[in-house]
PDB file of C-alpha atoms in Angstrom:
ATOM      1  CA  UNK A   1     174.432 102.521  30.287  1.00  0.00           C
ATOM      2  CA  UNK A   2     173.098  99.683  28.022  1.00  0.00           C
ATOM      3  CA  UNK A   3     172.823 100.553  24.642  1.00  0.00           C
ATOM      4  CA  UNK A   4     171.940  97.735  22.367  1.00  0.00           C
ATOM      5  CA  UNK A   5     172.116  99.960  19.484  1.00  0.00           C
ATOM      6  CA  UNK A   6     175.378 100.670  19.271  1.00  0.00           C
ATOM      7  CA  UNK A   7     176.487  97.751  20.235  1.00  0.00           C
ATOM      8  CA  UNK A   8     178.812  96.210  17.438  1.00  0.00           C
ATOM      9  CA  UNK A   9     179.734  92.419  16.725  1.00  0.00           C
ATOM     10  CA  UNK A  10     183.094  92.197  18.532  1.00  0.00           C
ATOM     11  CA  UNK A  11     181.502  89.496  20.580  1.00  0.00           C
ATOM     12  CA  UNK A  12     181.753  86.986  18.139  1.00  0.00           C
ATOM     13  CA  UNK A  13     185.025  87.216  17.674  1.00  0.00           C
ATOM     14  CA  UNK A  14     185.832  87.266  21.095  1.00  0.00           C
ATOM     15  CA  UNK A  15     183.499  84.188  21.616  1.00  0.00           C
ATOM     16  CA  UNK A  16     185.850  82.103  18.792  1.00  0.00           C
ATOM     17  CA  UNK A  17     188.512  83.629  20.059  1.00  0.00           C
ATOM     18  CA  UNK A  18     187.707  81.859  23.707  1.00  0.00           C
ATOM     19  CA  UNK A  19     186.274  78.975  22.599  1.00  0.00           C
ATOM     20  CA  UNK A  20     189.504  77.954  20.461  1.00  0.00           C
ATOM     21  CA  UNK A  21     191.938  78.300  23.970  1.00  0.00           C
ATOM     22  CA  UNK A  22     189.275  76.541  25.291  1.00  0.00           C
ATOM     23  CA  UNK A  23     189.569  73.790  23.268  1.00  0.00           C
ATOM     24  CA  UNK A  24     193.009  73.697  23.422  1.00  0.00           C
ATOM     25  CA  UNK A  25     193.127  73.860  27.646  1.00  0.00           C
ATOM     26  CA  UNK A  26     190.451  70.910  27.358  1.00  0.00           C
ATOM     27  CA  UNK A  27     192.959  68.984  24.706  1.00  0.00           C
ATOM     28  CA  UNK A  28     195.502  69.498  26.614  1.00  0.00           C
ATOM     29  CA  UNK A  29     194.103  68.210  29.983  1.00  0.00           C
ATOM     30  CA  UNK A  30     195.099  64.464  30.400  1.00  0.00           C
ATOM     31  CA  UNK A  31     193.618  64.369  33.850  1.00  0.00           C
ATOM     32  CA  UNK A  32     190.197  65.001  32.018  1.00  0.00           C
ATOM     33  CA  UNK A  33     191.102  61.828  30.270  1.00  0.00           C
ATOM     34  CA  UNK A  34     190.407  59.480  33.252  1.00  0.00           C
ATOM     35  CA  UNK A  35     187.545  61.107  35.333  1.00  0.00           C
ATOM     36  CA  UNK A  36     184.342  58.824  34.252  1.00  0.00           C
ATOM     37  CA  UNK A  37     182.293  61.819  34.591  1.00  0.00           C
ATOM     38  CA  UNK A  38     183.791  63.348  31.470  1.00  0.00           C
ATOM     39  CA  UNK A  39     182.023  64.107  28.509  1.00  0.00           C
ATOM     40  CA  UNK A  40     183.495  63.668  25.407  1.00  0.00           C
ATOM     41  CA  UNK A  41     182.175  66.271  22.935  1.00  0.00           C
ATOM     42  CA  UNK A  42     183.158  66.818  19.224  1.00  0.00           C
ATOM     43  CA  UNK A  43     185.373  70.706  18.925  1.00  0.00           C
ATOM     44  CA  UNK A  44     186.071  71.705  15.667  1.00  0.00           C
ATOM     45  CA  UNK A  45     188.459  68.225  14.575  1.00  0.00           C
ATOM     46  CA  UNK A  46     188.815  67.142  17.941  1.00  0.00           C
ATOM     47  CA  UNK A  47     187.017  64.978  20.511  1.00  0.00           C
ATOM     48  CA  UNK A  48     187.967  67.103  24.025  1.00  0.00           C
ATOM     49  CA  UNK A  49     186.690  65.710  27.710  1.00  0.00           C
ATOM     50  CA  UNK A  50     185.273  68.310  30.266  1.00  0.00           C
ATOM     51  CA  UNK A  51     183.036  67.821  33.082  1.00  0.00           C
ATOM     52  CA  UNK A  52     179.465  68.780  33.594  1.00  0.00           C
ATOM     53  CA  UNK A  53     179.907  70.707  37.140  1.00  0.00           C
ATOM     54  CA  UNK A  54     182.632  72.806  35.902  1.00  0.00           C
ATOM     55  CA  UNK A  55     180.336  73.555  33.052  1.00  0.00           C
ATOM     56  CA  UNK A  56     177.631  74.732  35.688  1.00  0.00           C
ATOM     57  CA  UNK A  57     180.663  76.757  37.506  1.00  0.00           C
ATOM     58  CA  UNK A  58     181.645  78.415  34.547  1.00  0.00           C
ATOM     59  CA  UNK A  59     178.158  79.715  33.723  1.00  0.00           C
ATOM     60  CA  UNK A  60     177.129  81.094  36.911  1.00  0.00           C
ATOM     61  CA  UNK A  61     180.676  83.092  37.027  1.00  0.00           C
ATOM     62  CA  UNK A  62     179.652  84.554  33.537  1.00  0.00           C
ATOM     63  CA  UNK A  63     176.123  85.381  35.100  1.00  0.00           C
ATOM     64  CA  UNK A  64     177.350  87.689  37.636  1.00  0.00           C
ATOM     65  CA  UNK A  65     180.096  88.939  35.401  1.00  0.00           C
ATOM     66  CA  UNK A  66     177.281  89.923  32.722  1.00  0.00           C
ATOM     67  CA  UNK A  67     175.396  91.253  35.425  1.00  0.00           C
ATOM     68  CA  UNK A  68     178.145  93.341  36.741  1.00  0.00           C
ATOM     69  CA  UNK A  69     179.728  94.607  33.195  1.00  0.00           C
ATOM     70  CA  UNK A  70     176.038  95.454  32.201  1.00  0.00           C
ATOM     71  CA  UNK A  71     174.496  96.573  35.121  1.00  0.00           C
ATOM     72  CA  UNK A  72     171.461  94.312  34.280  1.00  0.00           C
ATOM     73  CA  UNK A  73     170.599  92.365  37.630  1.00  0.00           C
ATOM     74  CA  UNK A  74     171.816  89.424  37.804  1.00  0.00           C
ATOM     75  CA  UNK A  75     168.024  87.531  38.138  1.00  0.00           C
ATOM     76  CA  UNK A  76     167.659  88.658  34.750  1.00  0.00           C
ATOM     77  CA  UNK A  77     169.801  86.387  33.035  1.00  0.00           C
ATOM     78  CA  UNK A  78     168.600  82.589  33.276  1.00  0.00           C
ATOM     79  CA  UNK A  79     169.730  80.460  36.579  1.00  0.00           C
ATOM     80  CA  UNK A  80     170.725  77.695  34.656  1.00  0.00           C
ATOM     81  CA  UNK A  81     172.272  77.718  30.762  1.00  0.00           C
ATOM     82  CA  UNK A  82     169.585  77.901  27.979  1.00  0.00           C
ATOM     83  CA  UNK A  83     172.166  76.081  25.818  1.00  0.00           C
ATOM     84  CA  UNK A  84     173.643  72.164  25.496  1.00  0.00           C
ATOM     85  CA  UNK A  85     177.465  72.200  26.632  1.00  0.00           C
ATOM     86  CA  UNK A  86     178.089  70.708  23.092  1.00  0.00           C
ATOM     87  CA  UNK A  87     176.266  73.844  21.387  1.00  0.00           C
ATOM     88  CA  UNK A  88     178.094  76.166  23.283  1.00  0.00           C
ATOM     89  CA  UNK A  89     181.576  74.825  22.166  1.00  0.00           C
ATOM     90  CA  UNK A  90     180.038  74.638  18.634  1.00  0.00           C
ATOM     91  CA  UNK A  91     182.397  76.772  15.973  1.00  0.00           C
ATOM     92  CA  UNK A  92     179.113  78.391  14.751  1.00  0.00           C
ATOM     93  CA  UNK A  93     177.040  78.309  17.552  1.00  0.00           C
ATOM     94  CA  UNK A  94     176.156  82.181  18.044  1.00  0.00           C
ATOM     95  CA  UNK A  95     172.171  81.986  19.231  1.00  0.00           C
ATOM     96  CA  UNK A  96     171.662  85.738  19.061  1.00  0.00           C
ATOM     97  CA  UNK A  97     172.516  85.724  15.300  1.00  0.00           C
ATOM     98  CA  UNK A  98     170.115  83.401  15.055  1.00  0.00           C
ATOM     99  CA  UNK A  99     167.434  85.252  16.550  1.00  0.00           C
ATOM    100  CA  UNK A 100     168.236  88.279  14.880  1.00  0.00           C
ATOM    101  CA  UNK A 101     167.936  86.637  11.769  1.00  0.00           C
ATOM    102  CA  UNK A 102     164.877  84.643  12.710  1.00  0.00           C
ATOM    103  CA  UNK A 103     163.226  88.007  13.793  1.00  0.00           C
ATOM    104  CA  UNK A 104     163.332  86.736  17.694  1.00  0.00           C
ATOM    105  CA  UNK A 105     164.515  89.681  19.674  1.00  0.00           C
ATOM    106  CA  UNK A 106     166.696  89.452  22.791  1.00  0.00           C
ATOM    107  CA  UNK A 107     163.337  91.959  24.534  1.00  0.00           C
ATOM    108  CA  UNK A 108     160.973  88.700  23.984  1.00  0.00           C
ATOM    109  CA  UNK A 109     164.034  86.765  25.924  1.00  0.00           C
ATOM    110  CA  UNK A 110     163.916  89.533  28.771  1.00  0.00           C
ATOM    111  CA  UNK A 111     167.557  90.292  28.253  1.00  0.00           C
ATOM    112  CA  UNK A 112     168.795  93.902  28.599  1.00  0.00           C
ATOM    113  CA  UNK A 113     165.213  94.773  29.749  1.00  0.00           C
ATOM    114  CA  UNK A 114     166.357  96.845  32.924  1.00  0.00           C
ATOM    115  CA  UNK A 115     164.267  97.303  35.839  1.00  0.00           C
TER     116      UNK A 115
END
């Protein structure tokens, strides 16, 4: 059952948490290095490579995983990502925060509006 009130802020550190092994797979990937379809994007201190399509994979495998974990159908959630592949990587990148703060709720977004 969704319950967006007691939901707590473990996310973000789970999100940090990722995003630094991410950083560190992407560092540590020298066959990124050559592919001319790498993007080189600033990660904390370091410039890391990663390609755009694996980007794309990444996000439609956390679609249906949202949509499964939440039981929120998958159309809900946006087809393609809302958010820059440079933003996303960004240390303190956390758009919900941002809305919450802003007073932009995730109901105007459609997001954990079940059907």
């Amino acid at each position: 059952m969704y319950q967006p009130g007691k939901r707590s802020d473990s996310w973000i550190n789970t999100i940090t948490e990722q995003r630094i092994v991410l950083e560190e797979l992407l560092e540590d990937s020298p066959s990124l290095r050559c592919d001319p379809r790498a993007i080189y994007s600033p990660i904390g201190k370091r410039t890391v490579a990663f390609l755009p399509e694996v980007f794309e994979q990444c996000y439609q495998k956390a679609r249906i995983k949202a949509a499964q974990e939440t039981g929120i159908k998958l159309s809900t959630f946006p087809s393609q990502c809302s958010f820059a592949q440079e933003q996303v990587l960004e240390a303190g990148f956390f758009p919900e925060v941002l809305n919450r703060e802003s007073g932009i709720g995730n109901r105007e977004s459609g997001i954990g509006n079940r059907e």
